[in-house]
Each structure stands twice: as structure tokens, then as C-alpha cells.
Coordinates of N, CA and C in Angstrom, one line a residue:
M1 N -33.6 -26.2 -71.1 CA -32.4 -25.6 -70.5 C -31.7 -26.7 -69.7
N2 N -30.4 -26.9 -70.1 CA -29.7 -28.0 -69.5 C -28.8 -27.4 -68.4
L3 N -29.2 -27.5 -67.1 CA -28.4 -26.9 -66.0 C -27.1 -27.6 -65.9
N4 N -27.0 -28.9 -66.2 CA -25.7 -29.6 -66.0 C -24.7 -29.0 -66.9
K5 N -25.0 -28.6 -68.1 CA -24.1 -28.0 -69.1 C -23.8 -26.6 -68.6
L6 N -24.8 -25.9 -68.1 CA -24.6 -24.5 -67.7 C -23.6 -24.4 -66.5
F7 N -23.8 -25.3 -65.5 CA -23.0 -25.3 -64.3 C -21.8 -26.3 -64.4
A8 N -21.7 -27.0 -65.5 CA -20.6 -28.0 -65.8 C -20.5 -29.1 -64.8
S9 N -21.5 -29.4 -64.0 CA -21.5 -30.5 -63.1 C -22.9 -30.9 -62.6
K10 N -23.2 -32.1 -62.7 CA -24.5 -32.6 -62.1 C -24.5 -32.5 -60.6
T11 N -23.3 -32.7 -60.0 CA -23.2 -32.6 -58.5 C -23.5 -31.2 -58.1
K12 N -22.9 -30.2 -58.8 CA -23.1 -28.8 -58.4 C -24.6 -28.4 -58.6
V13 N -25.2 -28.9 -59.6 CA -26.6 -28.6 -59.9 C -27.5 -29.2 -58.7
D14 N -27.2 -30.5 -58.3 CA -27.9 -31.1 -57.2 C -27.7 -30.4 -55.9
I15 N -26.5 -29.9 -55.6 CA -26.3 -29.1 -54.4 C -27.1 -27.9 -54.4
L16 N -27.1 -27.1 -55.6 CA -27.8 -25.9 -55.6 C -29.3 -26.1 -55.5
K17 N -29.9 -27.2 -56.2 CA -31.3 -27.5 -56.1 C -31.7 -27.8 -54.7
Y18 N -30.8 -28.5 -54.0 CA -31.1 -28.9 -52.6 C -31.1 -27.6 -51.7
L19 N -30.2 -26.7 -51.9 CA -30.1 -25.5 -51.1 C -31.2 -24.5 -51.4
I20 N -31.7 -24.5 -52.7 CA -32.7 -23.6 -53.1 C -34.1 -24.1 -52.6
F21 N -34.4 -25.3 -52.9 CA -35.7 -25.9 -52.7 C -36.0 -26.7 -51.5
K22 N -34.9 -27.2 -50.9 CA -35.2 -28.1 -49.7 C -34.8 -27.3 -48.4
R23 N -33.5 -27.1 -48.2 CA -33.1 -26.4 -47.0 C -31.7 -25.9 -47.1
Q24 N -31.4 -24.9 -46.3 CA -30.1 -24.3 -46.2 C -29.5 -24.5 -44.9
G25 N -28.2 -24.2 -44.7 CA -27.6 -24.4 -43.4 C -27.3 -25.8 -43.1
V26 N -26.9 -26.6 -44.1 CA -26.6 -28.0 -44.0 C -25.1 -28.2 -44.0
S27 N -24.7 -29.4 -43.5 CA -23.3 -29.8 -43.6 C -23.1 -30.6 -44.9
M28 N -21.8 -30.8 -45.2 CA -21.5 -31.6 -46.4 C -21.9 -33.0 -46.1
R29 N -21.8 -33.5 -44.9 CA -22.2 -34.9 -44.6 C -23.7 -35.0 -44.8
A30 N -24.5 -34.0 -44.4 CA -25.9 -34.1 -44.6 C -26.2 -34.1 -46.1
L31 N -25.5 -33.3 -46.9 CA -25.6 -33.4 -48.4 C -25.3 -34.7 -48.9
E32 N -24.2 -35.3 -48.4 CA -23.8 -36.7 -48.8 C -25.0 -37.7 -48.5
T33 N -25.6 -37.5 -47.4 CA -26.7 -38.4 -47.0 C -27.9 -38.3 -47.9
D34 N -28.3 -37.0 -48.2 CA -29.5 -36.8 -49.0 C -29.3 -36.9 -50.5
L35 N -28.1 -36.6 -51.0 CA -27.8 -36.7 -52.4 C -27.1 -38.0 -52.7
T36 N -27.0 -38.3 -53.9 CA -26.4 -39.6 -54.3 C -24.9 -39.5 -54.6
W37 N -24.3 -38.4 -54.2 CA -22.9 -38.2 -54.5 C -22.0 -38.5 -53.3
T38 N -20.7 -38.7 -53.6 CA -19.7 -39.0 -52.5 C -19.3 -37.7 -51.9
F39 N -18.7 -37.9 -50.7 CA -18.2 -36.7 -49.9 C -17.2 -35.9 -50.7
P40 N -16.2 -36.6 -51.4 CA -15.2 -35.8 -52.1 C -15.8 -35.1 -53.3
A41 N -16.8 -35.6 -53.9 CA -17.4 -34.9 -55.1 C -18.2 -33.7 -54.6
I42 N -18.9 -33.9 -53.4 CA -19.6 -32.7 -52.9 C -18.6 -31.7 -52.4
K43 N -17.6 -32.1 -51.7 CA -16.6 -31.1 -51.2 C -16.0 -30.3 -52.4
K44 N -15.6 -31.0 -53.4 CA -15.0 -30.3 -54.6 C -16.0 -29.2 -55.2
Q45 N -17.2 -29.6 -55.3 CA -18.2 -28.6 -55.9 C -18.6 -27.5 -54.9
V46 N -18.6 -27.8 -53.6 CA -18.9 -26.8 -52.6 C -17.7 -25.8 -52.6
D47 N -16.5 -26.3 -52.7 CA -15.3 -25.4 -52.7 C -15.4 -24.5 -54.0
A48 N -15.8 -25.1 -55.1 CA -15.8 -24.3 -56.4 C -16.9 -23.2 -56.3
L49 N -18.1 -23.6 -55.7 CA -19.2 -22.6 -55.5 C -18.8 -21.5 -54.5
N50 N -18.0 -21.9 -53.5 CA -17.5 -20.9 -52.5 C -16.6 -19.9 -53.2
E51 N -15.7 -20.4 -54.1 CA -14.7 -19.6 -54.8 C -15.5 -18.6 -55.7
A52 N -16.6 -19.1 -56.2 CA -17.5 -18.2 -57.1 C -18.4 -17.3 -56.4
D53 N -18.3 -17.3 -55.0 CA -19.1 -16.5 -54.2 C -20.6 -16.8 -54.3
I54 N -21.0 -18.0 -54.6 CA -22.3 -18.5 -54.7 C -22.8 -19.0 -53.4
L55 N -21.9 -19.7 -52.6 CA -22.2 -20.2 -51.3 C -21.4 -19.5 -50.3
I56 N -21.9 -19.6 -49.0 CA -21.2 -19.2 -47.9 C -21.1 -20.4 -47.0
T57 N -19.9 -20.7 -46.5 CA -19.7 -21.9 -45.6 C -19.2 -21.3 -44.3
D58 N -20.0 -21.6 -43.3 CA -19.7 -21.2 -41.9 C -18.9 -22.3 -41.3
K59 N -17.7 -22.1 -40.9 CA -16.8 -23.1 -40.4 C -16.5 -22.8 -38.9
S60 N -17.5 -22.5 -38.1 CA -17.3 -22.2 -36.7 C -17.0 -23.5 -35.9
Q61 N -16.6 -23.3 -34.7 CA -16.3 -24.5 -33.9 C -17.5 -25.4 -33.6
Q62 N -18.7 -24.7 -33.5 CA -19.9 -25.5 -33.1 C -20.5 -26.2 -34.3
K63 N -20.4 -25.6 -35.5 CA -21.0 -26.2 -36.7 C -20.3 -25.8 -38.0
R64 N -20.6 -26.6 -39.0 CA -20.2 -26.3 -40.3 C -21.4 -26.3 -41.2
S65 N -21.8 -25.2 -41.7 CA -23.1 -25.1 -42.5 C -22.8 -24.4 -43.8
I66 N -23.6 -24.8 -44.8 CA -23.5 -24.3 -46.2 C -24.8 -23.6 -46.5
E67 N -24.7 -22.4 -47.0 CA -25.9 -21.6 -47.4 C -25.6 -20.9 -48.7
L68 N -26.6 -20.5 -49.4 CA -26.5 -19.7 -50.6 C -26.1 -18.3 -50.1
S69 N -25.3 -17.6 -50.9 CA -25.0 -16.2 -50.7 C -26.3 -15.4 -50.8
P70 N -26.5 -14.5 -49.9 CA -27.8 -13.7 -50.0 C -27.8 -12.8 -51.3
Y71 N -26.6 -12.5 -51.8 CA -26.5 -11.7 -53.1 C -26.8 -12.6 -54.3
A72 N -26.4 -13.8 -54.3 CA -26.5 -14.7 -55.4 C -27.8 -15.4 -55.4
A73 N -28.4 -15.7 -54.2 CA -29.5 -16.6 -54.1 C -30.7 -16.2 -55.0
P74 N -31.2 -14.9 -55.1 CA -32.3 -14.6 -55.9 C -32.1 -14.9 -57.4
W75 N -30.9 -14.6 -57.8 CA -30.5 -14.8 -59.3 C -30.4 -16.3 -59.6
I76 N -29.8 -17.1 -58.7 CA -29.7 -18.5 -58.9 C -31.0 -19.2 -58.9
K77 N -31.9 -18.7 -57.9 CA -33.2 -19.3 -57.8 C -34.0 -19.1 -59.1
Q78 N -33.9 -17.9 -59.7 CA -34.6 -17.6 -60.9 C -34.2 -18.5 -62.0
V79 N -32.9 -18.7 -62.1 CA -32.4 -19.7 -63.1 C -33.0 -21.0 -63.0
F80 N -33.0 -21.5 -61.7 CA -33.5 -22.9 -61.5 C -35.0 -22.9 -61.7
L81 N -35.7 -21.9 -61.3 CA -37.2 -21.8 -61.6 C -37.5 -21.8 -63.1
A82 N -36.6 -21.1 -63.9 CA -36.8 -21.1 -65.3 C -36.5 -22.5 -65.9
A83 N -35.5 -23.2 -65.3 CA -35.2 -24.5 -65.8 C -36.4 -25.5 -65.4
L84 N -36.9 -25.3 -64.2 CA -38.1 -26.2 -63.8 C -39.3 -25.9 -64.8
A85 N -39.6 -24.7 -65.0 CA -40.7 -24.4 -66.0 C -40.4 -24.9 -67.3
H86 N -39.2 -24.9 -67.8 CA -38.8 -25.4 -69.1 C -39.0 -26.9 -69.1
E87 N -38.6 -27.6 -68.1 CA -38.8 -29.1 -68.0 C -40.2 -29.4 -68.1
I88 N -41.1 -28.7 -67.3 CA -42.5 -29.0 -67.4 C -43.1 -28.8 -68.8
R89 N -42.7 -27.7 -69.4 CA -43.2 -27.4 -70.8 C -42.7 -28.5 -71.7
M90 N -41.4 -28.9 -71.6 CA -40.9 -29.9 -72.5 C -41.7 -31.2 -72.3
A91 N -42.0 -31.6 -71.1 CA -42.7 -32.8 -70.8 C -44.1 -32.7 -71.3
M92 N -44.7 -31.6 -71.2 CA -46.1 -31.4 -71.7 C -46.1 -31.6 -73.3
G93 N -45.1 -31.0 -73.9 CA -45.0 -31.0 -75.4 C -44.6 -32.3 -75.9
E94 N -43.7 -33.0 -75.2 CA -43.2 -34.3 -75.6 C -44.1 -35.4 -75.5
Y95 N -44.9 -35.5 -74.4 CA -45.7 -36.7 -74.1 C -47.2 -36.5 -74.4
W96 N -47.7 -35.3 -74.3 CA -49.1 -35.2 -74.4 C -49.6 -34.1 -75.3
E97 N -50.1 -34.4 -76.4 CA -50.7 -33.5 -77.3 C -51.9 -32.7 -76.8
G98 N -52.5 -33.3 -75.8 CA -53.8 -32.8 -75.3 C -53.7 -31.8 -74.2
I99 N -52.4 -31.3 -73.8 CA -52.3 -30.3 -72.9 C -52.4 -28.9 -73.6
E100 N -53.4 -28.2 -73.3 CA -53.7 -27.0 -74.0 C -53.1 -25.7 -73.4
R101 N -53.0 -25.7 -72.1 CA -52.5 -24.5 -71.4 C -51.8 -25.0 -70.1
V102 N -50.7 -24.2 -69.8 CA -50.0 -24.4 -68.6 C -49.8 -23.1 -67.9
F103 N -50.2 -23.0 -66.6 CA -50.1 -21.7 -65.9 C -49.1 -22.0 -64.7
F104 N -48.1 -21.2 -64.5 CA -47.2 -21.4 -63.4 C -47.6 -20.5 -62.3
G105 N -47.7 -21.1 -61.1 CA -48.2 -20.4 -59.9 C -47.3 -20.0 -58.8
K106 N -47.7 -20.3 -57.6 CA -47.1 -19.8 -56.4 C -45.6 -20.0 -56.3
I107 N -45.1 -21.2 -56.6 CA -43.7 -21.5 -56.5 C -42.9 -20.7 -57.5
F108 N -43.5 -20.2 -58.5 CA -42.8 -19.5 -59.6 C -43.0 -17.9 -59.3
G109 N -43.6 -17.6 -58.2 CA -43.6 -16.2 -57.8 C -44.9 -15.5 -58.1
T110 N -45.9 -16.1 -58.6 CA -47.2 -15.5 -58.9 C -48.1 -15.7 -57.6
E111 N -49.1 -14.8 -57.5 CA -49.9 -14.9 -56.3 C -51.2 -15.8 -56.5
M112 N -50.9 -17.0 -57.0 CA -52.0 -17.9 -57.1 C -52.0 -18.9 -55.9
D113 N -53.1 -19.6 -55.7 CA -53.2 -20.6 -54.6 C -52.5 -21.9 -54.9
V114 N -52.2 -22.2 -56.1 CA -51.6 -23.4 -56.5 C -50.2 -23.2 -57.2
D115 N -49.4 -24.2 -57.4 CA -48.1 -24.1 -58.0 C -48.2 -24.2 -59.5
L116 N -49.1 -25.0 -60.0 CA -49.2 -25.3 -61.4 C -50.7 -25.6 -61.8
V117 N -51.1 -25.1 -62.9 CA -52.4 -25.3 -63.4 C -52.3 -25.9 -64.9
L118 N -52.9 -27.1 -65.1 CA -52.8 -27.7 -66.4 C -54.3 -27.8 -67.0
I119 N -54.5 -27.3 -68.2 CA -55.8 -27.4 -68.9 C -55.6 -28.4 -70.0
H120 N -56.4 -29.4 -70.0 CA -56.2 -30.6 -70.9 C -57.5 -31.0 -71.6
S121 N -57.2 -31.8 -72.6 CA -58.3 -32.5 -73.3 C -57.8 -34.0 -73.6
V122 N -57.4 -34.7 -72.5 CA -56.9 -36.0 -72.6 C -57.8 -37.0 -71.9
E123 N -57.5 -38.3 -72.1 CA -58.3 -39.3 -71.4 C -57.7 -39.6 -70.0
K124 N -58.5 -40.3 -69.1 CA -58.1 -40.5 -67.7 C -56.8 -41.3 -67.6
E125 N -56.5 -42.2 -68.5 CA -55.3 -43.0 -68.4 C -54.1 -42.1 -68.6
T126 N -54.2 -41.2 -69.6 CA -53.1 -40.3 -69.8 C -52.9 -39.3 -68.7
L127 N -54.0 -38.9 -68.1 CA -54.0 -38.0 -67.0 C -53.2 -38.5 -65.8
E128 N -53.3 -39.8 -65.5 CA -52.5 -40.4 -64.5 C -51.0 -40.4 -64.8
T129 N -50.6 -40.6 -66.1 CA -49.3 -40.5 -66.5 C -48.8 -39.0 -66.3
I130 N -49.6 -38.1 -66.7 CA -49.3 -36.7 -66.5 C -49.0 -36.3 -65.1
K131 N -49.8 -36.8 -64.2 CA -49.6 -36.5 -62.7 C -48.3 -37.1 -62.3
S132 N -48.0 -38.3 -62.7 CA -46.8 -39.0 -62.3 C -45.6 -38.2 -62.8
V133 N -45.6 -37.8 -64.1 CA -44.4 -37.2 -64.6 C -44.2 -35.8 -64.0
V134 N -45.3 -35.1 -63.8 CA -45.2 -33.7 -63.1 C -44.6 -33.9 -61.7
S135 N -45.1 -34.9 -61.0 CA -44.6 -35.0 -59.6 C -43.1 -35.5 -59.6
D136 N -42.7 -36.3 -60.6 CA -41.3 -36.7 -60.7 C -40.4 -35.5 -61.0
I137 N -40.9 -34.6 -61.9 CA -40.2 -33.4 -62.2 C -40.0 -32.5 -61.0
F138 N -41.0 -32.3 -60.2 CA -40.9 -31.5 -59.0 C -40.0 -32.2 -58.0
R139 N -40.1 -33.5 -57.9 CA -39.3 -34.3 -56.9 C -37.8 -34.2 -57.3
S140 N -37.5 -34.1 -58.6 CA -36.1 -34.0 -59.0 C -35.5 -32.6 -58.5
Y141 N -36.4 -31.7 -58.2 CA -35.9 -30.4 -57.7 C -36.1 -30.3 -56.1
F142 N -36.3 -31.4 -55.5 CA -36.4 -31.6 -54.1 C -37.7 -30.8 -53.6
I143 N -38.7 -30.7 -54.4 CA -39.9 -30.1 -54.0 C -40.9 -31.3 -53.8
E144 N -41.2 -31.5 -52.5 CA -42.0 -32.7 -52.2 C -43.5 -32.4 -52.2
Q145 N -43.9 -31.2 -51.7 CA -45.3 -30.9 -51.7 C -45.6 -29.8 -52.7
V146 N -46.5 -30.1 -53.7 CA -46.8 -29.1 -54.7 C -48.3 -29.2 -55.0
G147 N -48.8 -28.0 -55.2 CA -50.2 -27.9 -55.5 C -50.5 -27.8 -57.0
V148 N -51.1 -28.8 -57.6 CA -51.3 -28.9 -59.0 C -52.8 -29.0 -59.2
A149 N -53.3 -28.1 -60.1 CA -54.7 -28.1 -60.5 C -54.8 -28.6 -61.9
I150 N -55.5 -29.7 -62.1 CA -55.6 -30.2 -63.5 C -57.1 -30.3 -63.8
M151 N -57.4 -29.6 -64.9 CA -58.9 -29.6 -65.3 C -59.0 -29.7 -66.8
S152 N -60.1 -30.2 -67.2 CA -60.4 -30.3 -68.6 C -60.7 -29.0 -69.2
S153 N -60.5 -28.8 -70.5 CA -60.7 -27.6 -71.2 C -62.2 -27.2 -71.1
K154 N -63.1 -28.3 -71.1 CA -64.5 -28.0 -71.0 C -64.9 -27.4 -69.6
E155 N -64.3 -28.0 -68.6 CA -64.5 -27.5 -67.2 C -64.0 -26.1 -67.1
W156 N -62.8 -25.8 -67.7 CA -62.2 -24.5 -67.7 C -63.1 -23.5 -68.3
E157 N -63.7 -23.8 -69.5 CA -64.5 -22.9 -70.2 C -65.8 -22.6 -69.4
Q158 N -66.4 -23.7 -68.8 CA -67.6 -23.5 -68.0 C -67.3 -22.6 -66.8
R159 N -66.2 -22.8 -66.1 CA -65.9 -22.0 -64.9 C -65.6 -20.6 -65.3
Y160 N -65.0 -20.4 -66.5 CA -64.7 -19.1 -67.0 C -66.0 -18.3 -67.3
R161 N -66.9 -19.0 -67.9 CA -68.2 -18.3 -68.2 C -69.0 -18.0 -67.0
L162 N -68.8 -18.7 -65.9 CA -69.5 -18.5 -64.7 C -68.7 -17.5 -63.8
A163 N -67.6 -17.0 -64.3 CA -66.7 -16.0 -63.6 C -66.2 -16.6 -62.3
D164 N -65.8 -17.9 -62.4 CA -65.3 -18.6 -61.2 C -64.1 -17.9 -60.6
K165 N -64.0 -17.7 -59.3 CA -63.0 -17.0 -58.7 C -61.6 -17.6 -59.0
F166 N -61.4 -18.9 -58.9 CA -60.1 -19.5 -59.2 C -59.7 -19.3 -60.6
V167 N -60.5 -19.5 -61.6 CA -60.1 -19.3 -63.0 C -59.8 -17.8 -63.2
L168 N -60.5 -16.9 -62.7 CA -60.2 -15.5 -62.9 C -58.9 -15.1 -62.2
S169 N -58.6 -15.7 -61.0 CA -57.3 -15.4 -60.4 C -56.2 -16.0 -61.2
V170 N -56.3 -17.1 -61.8 CA -55.3 -17.7 -62.6 C -55.0 -16.8 -63.8
L171 N -56.1 -16.3 -64.5 CA -55.9 -15.4 -65.6 C -55.4 -14.0 -65.3
R172 N -55.7 -13.6 -64.1 CA -55.3 -12.3 -63.6 C -53.8 -12.1 -63.4
H173 N -53.1 -13.2 -63.1 CA -51.7 -13.2 -62.8 C -50.8 -13.5 -64.0
P174 N -49.9 -12.6 -64.3 CA -49.1 -12.7 -65.5 C -48.2 -13.9 -65.4
Q175 N -47.9 -14.5 -66.6 CA -47.0 -15.7 -66.6 C -45.6 -15.2 -66.9
I176 N -44.7 -15.4 -66.0 CA -43.3 -15.0 -66.1 C -42.5 -16.0 -66.9
F177 N -42.9 -17.3 -66.7 CA -42.0 -18.3 -67.3 C -42.7 -18.9 -68.6

């Protein structure tokens, strides 16, 4: 899923990612500081999102803050979570043949203790690359802290046979993405 094409602007996508996953109630200057875009580019996209009723801009005397509209926020967040899940799946399929299963957790709305579970049959060197790419994907969505459980398929099967609480909780929660 290419969010840049969907929203017709990389700047707009970065603003929405920031507001969904990092924080709301920020000023345009704060966005300029945290994002790599110029103030005029950010202002243009914020104005466009305001016109589309996606954002609410508080222009009071004391502060100027930007927030997602409470009506649009759940829908927009679901689109971005679907895009995040798609990016993770594409990375797993593109780089590593040894990834057997991917379970999406807490950040995606399931009641698991972790955000992502990867079951693999790869070597340790490849595992380090997997960790790096997964953390880069989450970082591109302004998600700094993420819980990822990575285990071998052999360990997964052993824990499943022993009715391990973690494995059973992962299997108990339906996969939305």
C-alpha cells in the first residue's frame, strides 16, 4: 500500500504518521523541527487536511496546536496500521524466505503482550538484518518503542506442544491485518 500515492503527498503522510503515532497537539514549528519538511510545505498540507476535516487546528491566543479530528482519527489510524502491516509483510517476503509466520499484536489492536511476533527458520546473521529492518519500518512511522518476539519454528512448536501461555495467547487472538 503506497500511502504517498493515496494521500498525494509525502509531507501529508509524514504529518499524519506523526500525529497518529507520536503525539498530537503540536504546532507547525514543532512539526518542522521533527520532520524533514519546510514550514511552507507543512503549512500547505496542514491547510489541505484542515479543509478535508481530517485535522483540527486550535488557533487560540495562547497556543496553536494541530490534532486529528476525533471523527476521522480512528479511520485514518486503521489505514496507517494496514499500511504498516503491509510494509512488514512485504519486507518479510522480499528479503527472507525463512519467515514462516507473522502475527500482529498490541499496536494493531489485538490483546497480545507484544506488537509483533515472527516465527522463522533462518540463521543468526539474517536474524540481525531482520531486526534492523523491522525496527527501521517502525521508526519510519515514528514508533520508537516496539515489542517484537522473534523465535525459531522449532522453539514455537516445542512451546506449542507444552501449551505455553504466550504461544496460546498469540494463537487465540485473531489476525486483522
